[in-house]
Tab-separated table of C-alpha atoms in Angstrom:
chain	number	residue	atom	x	y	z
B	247	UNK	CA	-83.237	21.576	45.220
B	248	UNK	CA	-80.028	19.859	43.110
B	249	UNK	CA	-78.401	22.381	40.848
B	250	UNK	CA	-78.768	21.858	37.560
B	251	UNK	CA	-76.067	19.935	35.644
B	252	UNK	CA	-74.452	22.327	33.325
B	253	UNK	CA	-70.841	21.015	32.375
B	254	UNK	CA	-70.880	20.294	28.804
B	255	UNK	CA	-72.102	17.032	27.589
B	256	UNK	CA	-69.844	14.925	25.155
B	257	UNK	CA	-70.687	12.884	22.638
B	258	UNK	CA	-67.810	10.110	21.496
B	259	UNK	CA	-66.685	10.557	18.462
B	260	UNK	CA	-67.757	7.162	16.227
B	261	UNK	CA	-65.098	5.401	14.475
B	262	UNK	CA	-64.539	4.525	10.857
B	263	UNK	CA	-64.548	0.921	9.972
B	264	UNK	CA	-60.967	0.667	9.055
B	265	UNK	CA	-59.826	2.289	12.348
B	266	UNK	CA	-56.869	0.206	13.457
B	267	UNK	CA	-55.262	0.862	16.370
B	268	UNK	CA	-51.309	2.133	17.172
B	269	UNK	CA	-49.249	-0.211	17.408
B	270	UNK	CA	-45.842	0.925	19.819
B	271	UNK	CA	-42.560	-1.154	18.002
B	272	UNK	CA	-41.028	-3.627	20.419
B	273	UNK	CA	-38.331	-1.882	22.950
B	274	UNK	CA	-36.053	-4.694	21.906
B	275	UNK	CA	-35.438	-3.819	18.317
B	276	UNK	CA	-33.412	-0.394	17.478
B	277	UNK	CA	-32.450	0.644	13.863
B	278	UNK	CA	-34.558	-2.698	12.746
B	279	UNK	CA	-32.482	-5.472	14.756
B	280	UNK	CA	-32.998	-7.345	17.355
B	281	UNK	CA	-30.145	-7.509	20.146
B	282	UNK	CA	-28.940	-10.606	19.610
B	283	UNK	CA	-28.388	-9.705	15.697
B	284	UNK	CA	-26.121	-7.264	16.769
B	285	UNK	CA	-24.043	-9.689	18.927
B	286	UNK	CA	-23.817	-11.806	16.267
B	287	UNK	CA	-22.854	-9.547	13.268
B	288	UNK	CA	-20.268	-7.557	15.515
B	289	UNK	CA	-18.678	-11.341	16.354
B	290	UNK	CA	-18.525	-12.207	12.804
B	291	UNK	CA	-16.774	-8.572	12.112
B	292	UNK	CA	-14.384	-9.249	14.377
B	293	UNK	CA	-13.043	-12.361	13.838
B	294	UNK	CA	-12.543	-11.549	10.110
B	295	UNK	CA	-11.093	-9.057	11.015
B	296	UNK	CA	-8.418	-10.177	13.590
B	297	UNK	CA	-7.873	-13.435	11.206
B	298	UNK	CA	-7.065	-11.342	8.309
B	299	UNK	CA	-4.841	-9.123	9.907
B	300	UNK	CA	-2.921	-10.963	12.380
B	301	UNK	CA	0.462	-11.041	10.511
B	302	UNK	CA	0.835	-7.373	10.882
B	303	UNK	CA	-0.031	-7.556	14.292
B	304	UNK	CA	2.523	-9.902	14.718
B	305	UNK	CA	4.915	-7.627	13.470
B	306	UNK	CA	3.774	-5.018	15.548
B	307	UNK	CA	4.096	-7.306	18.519
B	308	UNK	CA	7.367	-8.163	17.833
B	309	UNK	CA	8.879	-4.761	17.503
B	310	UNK	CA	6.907	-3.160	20.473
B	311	UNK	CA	8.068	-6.275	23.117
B	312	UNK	CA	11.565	-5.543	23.419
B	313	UNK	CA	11.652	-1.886	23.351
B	314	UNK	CA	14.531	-0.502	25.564
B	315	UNK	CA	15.503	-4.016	26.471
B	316	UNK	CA	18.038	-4.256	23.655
B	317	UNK	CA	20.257	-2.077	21.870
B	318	UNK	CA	19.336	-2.517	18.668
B	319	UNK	CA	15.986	-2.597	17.334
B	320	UNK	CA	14.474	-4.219	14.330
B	321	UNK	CA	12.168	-2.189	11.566
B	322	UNK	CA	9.032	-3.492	9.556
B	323	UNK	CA	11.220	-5.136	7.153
B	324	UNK	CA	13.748	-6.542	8.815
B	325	UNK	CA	11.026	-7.899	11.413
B	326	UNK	CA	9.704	-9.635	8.443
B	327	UNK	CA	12.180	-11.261	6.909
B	328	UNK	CA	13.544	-12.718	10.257
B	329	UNK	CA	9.968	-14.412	10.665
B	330	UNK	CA	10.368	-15.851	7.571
B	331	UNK	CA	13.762	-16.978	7.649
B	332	UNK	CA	13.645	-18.398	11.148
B	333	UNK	CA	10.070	-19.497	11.600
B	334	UNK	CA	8.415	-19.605	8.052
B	335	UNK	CA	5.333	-18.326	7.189
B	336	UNK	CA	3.986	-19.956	10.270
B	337	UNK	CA	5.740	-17.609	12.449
B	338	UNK	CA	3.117	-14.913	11.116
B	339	UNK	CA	0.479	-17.014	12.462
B	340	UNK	CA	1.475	-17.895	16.037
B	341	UNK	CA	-1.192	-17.446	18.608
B	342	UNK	CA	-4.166	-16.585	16.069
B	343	UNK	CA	-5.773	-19.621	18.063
B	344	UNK	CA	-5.626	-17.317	21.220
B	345	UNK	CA	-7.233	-14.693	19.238
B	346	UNK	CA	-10.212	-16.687	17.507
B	347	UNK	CA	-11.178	-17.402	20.952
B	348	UNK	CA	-11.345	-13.814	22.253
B	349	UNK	CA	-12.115	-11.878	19.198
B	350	UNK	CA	-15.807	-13.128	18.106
B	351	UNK	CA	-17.002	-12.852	21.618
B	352	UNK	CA	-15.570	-9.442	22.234
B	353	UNK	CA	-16.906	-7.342	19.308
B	354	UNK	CA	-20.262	-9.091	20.079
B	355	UNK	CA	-20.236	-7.201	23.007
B	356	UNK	CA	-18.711	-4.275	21.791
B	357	UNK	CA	-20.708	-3.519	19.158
B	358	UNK	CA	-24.157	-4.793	20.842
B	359	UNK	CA	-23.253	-2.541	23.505
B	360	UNK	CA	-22.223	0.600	20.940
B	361	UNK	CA	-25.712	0.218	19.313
B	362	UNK	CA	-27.466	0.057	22.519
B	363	UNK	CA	-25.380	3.149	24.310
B	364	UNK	CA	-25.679	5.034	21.016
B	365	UNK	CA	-29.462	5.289	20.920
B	366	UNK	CA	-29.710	5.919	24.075
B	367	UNK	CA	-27.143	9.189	23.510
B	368	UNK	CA	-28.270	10.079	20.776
B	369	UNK	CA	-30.995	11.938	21.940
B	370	UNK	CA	-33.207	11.131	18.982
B	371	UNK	CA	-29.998	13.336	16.536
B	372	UNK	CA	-28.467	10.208	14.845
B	373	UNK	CA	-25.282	12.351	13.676
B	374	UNK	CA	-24.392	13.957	17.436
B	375	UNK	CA	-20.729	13.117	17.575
B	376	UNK	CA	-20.481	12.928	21.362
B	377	UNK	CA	-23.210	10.259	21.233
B	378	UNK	CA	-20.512	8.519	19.150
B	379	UNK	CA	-17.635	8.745	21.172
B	380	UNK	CA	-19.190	7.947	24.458
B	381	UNK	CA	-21.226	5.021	23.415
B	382	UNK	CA	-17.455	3.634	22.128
B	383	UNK	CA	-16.150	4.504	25.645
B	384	UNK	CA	-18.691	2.318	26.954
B	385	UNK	CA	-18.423	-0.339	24.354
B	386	UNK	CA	-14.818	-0.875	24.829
B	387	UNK	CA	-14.937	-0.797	28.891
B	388	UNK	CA	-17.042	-3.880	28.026
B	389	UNK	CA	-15.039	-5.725	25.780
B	390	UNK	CA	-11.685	-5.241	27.090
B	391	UNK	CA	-12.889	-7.321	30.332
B	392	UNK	CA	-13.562	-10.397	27.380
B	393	UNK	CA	-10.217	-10.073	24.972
B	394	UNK	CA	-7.961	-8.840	27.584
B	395	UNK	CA	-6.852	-12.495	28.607
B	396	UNK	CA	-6.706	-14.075	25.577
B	397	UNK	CA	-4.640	-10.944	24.024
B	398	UNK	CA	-2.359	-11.390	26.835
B	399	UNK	CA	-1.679	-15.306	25.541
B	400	UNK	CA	-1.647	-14.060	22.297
B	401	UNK	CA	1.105	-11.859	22.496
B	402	UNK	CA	3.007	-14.045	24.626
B	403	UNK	CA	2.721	-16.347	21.837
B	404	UNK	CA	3.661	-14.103	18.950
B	405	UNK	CA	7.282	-13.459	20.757
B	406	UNK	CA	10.519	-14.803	19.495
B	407	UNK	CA	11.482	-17.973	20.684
B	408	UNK	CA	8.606	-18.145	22.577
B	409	UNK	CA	8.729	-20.420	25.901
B	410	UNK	CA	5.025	-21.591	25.401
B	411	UNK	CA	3.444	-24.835	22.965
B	412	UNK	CA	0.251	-23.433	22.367
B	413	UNK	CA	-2.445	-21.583	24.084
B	414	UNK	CA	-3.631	-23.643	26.677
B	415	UNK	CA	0.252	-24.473	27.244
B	416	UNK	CA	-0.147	-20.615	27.954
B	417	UNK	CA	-2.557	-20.808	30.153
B	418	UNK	CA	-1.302	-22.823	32.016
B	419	UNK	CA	1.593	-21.891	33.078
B	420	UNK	CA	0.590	-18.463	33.365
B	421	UNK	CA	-2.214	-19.831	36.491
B	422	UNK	CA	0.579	-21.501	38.011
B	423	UNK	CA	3.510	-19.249	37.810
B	424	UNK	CA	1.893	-16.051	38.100
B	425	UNK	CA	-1.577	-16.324	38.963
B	426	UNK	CA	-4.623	-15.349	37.355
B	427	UNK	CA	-3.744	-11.237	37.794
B	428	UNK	CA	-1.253	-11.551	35.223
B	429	UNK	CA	-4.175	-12.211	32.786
B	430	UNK	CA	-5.576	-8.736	33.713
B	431	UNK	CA	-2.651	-6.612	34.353
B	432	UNK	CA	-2.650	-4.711	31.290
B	433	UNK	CA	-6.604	-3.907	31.823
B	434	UNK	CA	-5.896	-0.906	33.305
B	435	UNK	CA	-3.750	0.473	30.215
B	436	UNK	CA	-5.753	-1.534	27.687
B	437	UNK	CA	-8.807	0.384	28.933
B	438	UNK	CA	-6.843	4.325	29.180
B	439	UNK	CA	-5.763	3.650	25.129
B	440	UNK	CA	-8.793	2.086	24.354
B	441	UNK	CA	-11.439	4.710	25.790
B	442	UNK	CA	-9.694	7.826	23.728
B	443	UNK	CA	-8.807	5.322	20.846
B	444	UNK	CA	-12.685	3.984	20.609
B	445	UNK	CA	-13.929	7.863	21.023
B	446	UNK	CA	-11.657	8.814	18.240
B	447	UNK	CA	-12.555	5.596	15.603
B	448	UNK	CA	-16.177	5.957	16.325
B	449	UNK	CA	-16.622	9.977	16.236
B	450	UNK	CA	-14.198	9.455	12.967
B	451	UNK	CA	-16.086	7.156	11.403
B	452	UNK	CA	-19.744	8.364	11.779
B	453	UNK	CA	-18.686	11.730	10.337
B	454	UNK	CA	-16.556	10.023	7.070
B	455	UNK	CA	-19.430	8.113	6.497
B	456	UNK	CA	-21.811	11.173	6.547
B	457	UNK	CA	-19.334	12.898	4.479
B	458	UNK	CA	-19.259	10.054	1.894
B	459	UNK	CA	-22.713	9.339	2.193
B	460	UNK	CA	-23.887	12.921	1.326
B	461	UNK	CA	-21.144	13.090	-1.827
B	462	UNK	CA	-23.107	10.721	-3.361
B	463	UNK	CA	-26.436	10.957	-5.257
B	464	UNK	CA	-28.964	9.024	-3.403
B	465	UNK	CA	-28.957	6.726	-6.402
B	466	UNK	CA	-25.636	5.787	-6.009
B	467	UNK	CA	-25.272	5.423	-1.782
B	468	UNK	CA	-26.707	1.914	-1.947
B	469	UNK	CA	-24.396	0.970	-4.135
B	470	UNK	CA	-21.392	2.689	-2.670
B	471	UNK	CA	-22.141	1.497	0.902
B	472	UNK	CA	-19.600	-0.793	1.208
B	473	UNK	CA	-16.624	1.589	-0.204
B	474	UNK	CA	-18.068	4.429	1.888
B	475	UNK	CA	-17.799	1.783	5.159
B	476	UNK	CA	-14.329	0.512	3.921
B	477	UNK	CA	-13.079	4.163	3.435
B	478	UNK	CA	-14.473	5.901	6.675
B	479	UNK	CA	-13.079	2.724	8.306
B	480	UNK	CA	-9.777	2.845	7.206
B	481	UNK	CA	-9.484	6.668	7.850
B	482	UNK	CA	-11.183	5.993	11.829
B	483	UNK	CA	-8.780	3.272	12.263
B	484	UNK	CA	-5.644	4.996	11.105
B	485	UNK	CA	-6.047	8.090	13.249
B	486	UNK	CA	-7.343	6.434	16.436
B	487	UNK	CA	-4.130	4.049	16.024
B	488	UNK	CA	-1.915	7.044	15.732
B	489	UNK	CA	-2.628	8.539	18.097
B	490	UNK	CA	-2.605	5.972	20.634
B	491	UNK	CA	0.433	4.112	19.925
B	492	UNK	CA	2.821	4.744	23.152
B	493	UNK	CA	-0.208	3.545	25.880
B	494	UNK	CA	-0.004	0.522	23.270
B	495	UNK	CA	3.189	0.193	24.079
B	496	UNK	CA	3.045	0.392	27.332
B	497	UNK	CA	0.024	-2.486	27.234
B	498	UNK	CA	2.345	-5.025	25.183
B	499	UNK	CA	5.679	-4.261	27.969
B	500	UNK	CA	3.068	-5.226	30.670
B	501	UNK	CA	1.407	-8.467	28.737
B	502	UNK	CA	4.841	-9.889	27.707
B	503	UNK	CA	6.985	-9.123	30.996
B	504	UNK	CA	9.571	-11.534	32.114
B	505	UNK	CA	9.212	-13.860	28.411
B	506	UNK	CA	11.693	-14.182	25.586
B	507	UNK	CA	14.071	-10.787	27.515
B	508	UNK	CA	11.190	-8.801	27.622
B	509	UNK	CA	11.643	-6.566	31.070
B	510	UNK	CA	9.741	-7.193	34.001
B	511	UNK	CA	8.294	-4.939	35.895
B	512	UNK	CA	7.134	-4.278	40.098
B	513	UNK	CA	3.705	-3.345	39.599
B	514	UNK	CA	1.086	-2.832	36.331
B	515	UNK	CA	1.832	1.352	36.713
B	516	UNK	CA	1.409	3.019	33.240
B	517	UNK	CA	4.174	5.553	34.718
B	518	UNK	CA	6.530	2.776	35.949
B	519	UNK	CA	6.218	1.370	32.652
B	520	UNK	CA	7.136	4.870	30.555
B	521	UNK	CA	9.486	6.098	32.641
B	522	UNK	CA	11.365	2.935	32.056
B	523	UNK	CA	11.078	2.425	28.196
B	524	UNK	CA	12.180	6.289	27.791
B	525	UNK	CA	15.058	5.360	29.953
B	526	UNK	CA	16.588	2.759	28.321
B	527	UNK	CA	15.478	4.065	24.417
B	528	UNK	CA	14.382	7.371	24.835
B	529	UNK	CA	10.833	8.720	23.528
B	530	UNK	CA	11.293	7.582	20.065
B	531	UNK	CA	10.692	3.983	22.134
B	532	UNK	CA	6.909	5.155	22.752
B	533	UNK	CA	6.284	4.842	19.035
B	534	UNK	CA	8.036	1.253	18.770
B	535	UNK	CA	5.770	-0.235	15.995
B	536	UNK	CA	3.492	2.874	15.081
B	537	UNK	CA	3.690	1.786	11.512
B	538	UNK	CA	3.063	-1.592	11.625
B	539	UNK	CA	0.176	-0.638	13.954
B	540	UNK	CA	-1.480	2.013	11.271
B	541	UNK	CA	-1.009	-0.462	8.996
B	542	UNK	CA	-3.286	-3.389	10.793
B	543	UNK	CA	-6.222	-0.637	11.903
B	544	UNK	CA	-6.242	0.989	8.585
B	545	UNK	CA	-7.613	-1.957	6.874
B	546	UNK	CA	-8.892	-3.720	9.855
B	547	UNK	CA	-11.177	-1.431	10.309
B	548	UNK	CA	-12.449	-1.060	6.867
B	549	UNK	CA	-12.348	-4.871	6.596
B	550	UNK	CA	-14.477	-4.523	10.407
B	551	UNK	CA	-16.858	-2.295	9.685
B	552	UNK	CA	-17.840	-3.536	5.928
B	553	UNK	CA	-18.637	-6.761	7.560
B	554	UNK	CA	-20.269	-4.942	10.242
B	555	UNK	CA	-22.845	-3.053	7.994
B	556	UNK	CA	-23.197	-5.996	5.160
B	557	UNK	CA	-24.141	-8.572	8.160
B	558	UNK	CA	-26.444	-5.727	9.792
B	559	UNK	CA	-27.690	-5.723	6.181
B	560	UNK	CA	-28.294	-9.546	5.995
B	561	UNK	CA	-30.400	-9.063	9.191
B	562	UNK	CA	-32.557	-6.240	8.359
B	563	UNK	CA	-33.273	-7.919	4.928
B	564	UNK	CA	-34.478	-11.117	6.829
B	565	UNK	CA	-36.350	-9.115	9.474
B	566	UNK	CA	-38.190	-7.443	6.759
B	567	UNK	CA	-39.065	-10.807	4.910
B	568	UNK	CA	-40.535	-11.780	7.933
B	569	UNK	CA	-42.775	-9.102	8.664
């Protein structure tokens, strides 16, 4: 004879009428864009960024290029005014072609990559500061392999008296005289003063902006956004800068080697290259340009990132309209 069934008997449980079921948000989207969107606003923050800037960098350029290959060395000012004496006002511009082309392509993937890194980091804790910094590590391993050759032409263009017409003059004659290596031989350096310079701007910024953020009512933070972007910015950009000025340095030496007296050296060694700038102008050469360069990321940054955020804005405001 069967045993009797005695597990418990359940009943389902009926539904209401308005029972909708939950929906699961598209793996595609995070923080309310869609991938592409950030490609596209970090592109736009770039270039403006890089176009409104470039003089300074020019400056920069100049006074890093030559250090310990001459005795004498030009300042900020007197950089300046031998641009525009010589060259014009032009001169300040030279090679900004080289860097429209690698600029809006490069912070499309370094910010697209950032946003993607960062929520994966995170860890679900939006304000963990190591998140940060190593989703910028990531984000500028990325983009350095897209603006590194194009920042090499650039700088070769920037230089004194330089031996090139234009950028794909550059170009070139870079393929045929010294192969396409010489695009990439600063990628090594570019990526050593990038990595700690990106973990420094990032983990910088995130925390100024939670500082600003919470120092004002939450009445006033949409309307301060964009001065709490520009300032956290512009503090994340000067530090990083700072403190990464002699492997810049180093990175200009290698992308401007053997042009307009600039030295040239036997292999792409970040050691080779020190040892022979202290040589020749001692350590104070490792800072060649350090103002001029604070001066650029200060502002770049705040000019970057308030672009940054007001285009993210844009896009959230249109995703929203939509749904």
């Amino acid at each position: 004879m069967a045993a009797p069934d005695v597990s418990p008997q359940y009943r389902p449980v009926p539904k209401s009428p308005d029972f909708i079921p939950e929906l699961t948000v598209s793996a595609d989207r995070h923080d309310g864009l869609l991938f592409w969107q950030y490609m596209v606003a970090g592109s736009i923050a770039g270039s403006v960024e890089h176009m409104a800037m470039f003089p300074v960098d020019t400056l920069k350029t100049r006074m890093q290029a030559l250090a310990g290959s001459c005795r004498t060395q030009p300042g900020i000012r007197q950089a300046f005014t031998s641009i525009l004496k010589l060259e014009g006002p032009a001169g300040l511009y030279r090679g900004i072609g080289a860097m429209g082309l690698g600029a809006g392509p490069a912070h499309a993937v370094y910010f697209s990559v950032y946003e993607l890194f960062k929520e994966s980091f995170s860890s679900g804790d939006p304000n963990n500061p190591v998140a940060h910094a190593a989703s910028g590590v990531c984000a500028t391993v990325a983009s350095d392999a897209v603006i590194t050759p194009m920042d090499m032409v650039k700088q070769r263009l920037q230089l004194e008296r330089s031996p090139y017409r234009g950028v794909g003059d550059c170009v070139r004659r870079v393929l045929v005289e010294e192969g396409i290596g010489a695009f990439y031989a600063s990628y090594r350096t570019t990526v050593v003063m990038n990595a700690p310079f990106t973990a420094v701007h990032f983990a910088t910024y995130e925390a100024a902006k939670r500082g600003l953020t919470e120092a004002f009512s939450v009445e006033e933070v949409s309307d301060e956004s964009l001065v709490v972007h520009a300032t956290a910015g512009a503090a994340a950009g000067a530090l990083a800068a700072a403190v990464t000025t002699p492997l810049d340095v180093v990175k200009t030496q290698l992308q401007c080697q053997g042009v307009c007296g600039c030295n040239r050296f036997s292999s792409s060694s970040i050691g080779d290259v020190v040892r022979a700038v202290v040589s020749k102008d001692g350590y104070r050469g490792l800072i060649r340009g350090w103002i001029p360069r604070m001066l650029f990321h200060a502002p770049a940054a705040a000019i970057c990132w308030s672009t940054y955020e007001t285009s993210k804005s844009v896009f959230q405001r249109l995703n929203d309209s939509k749904s």
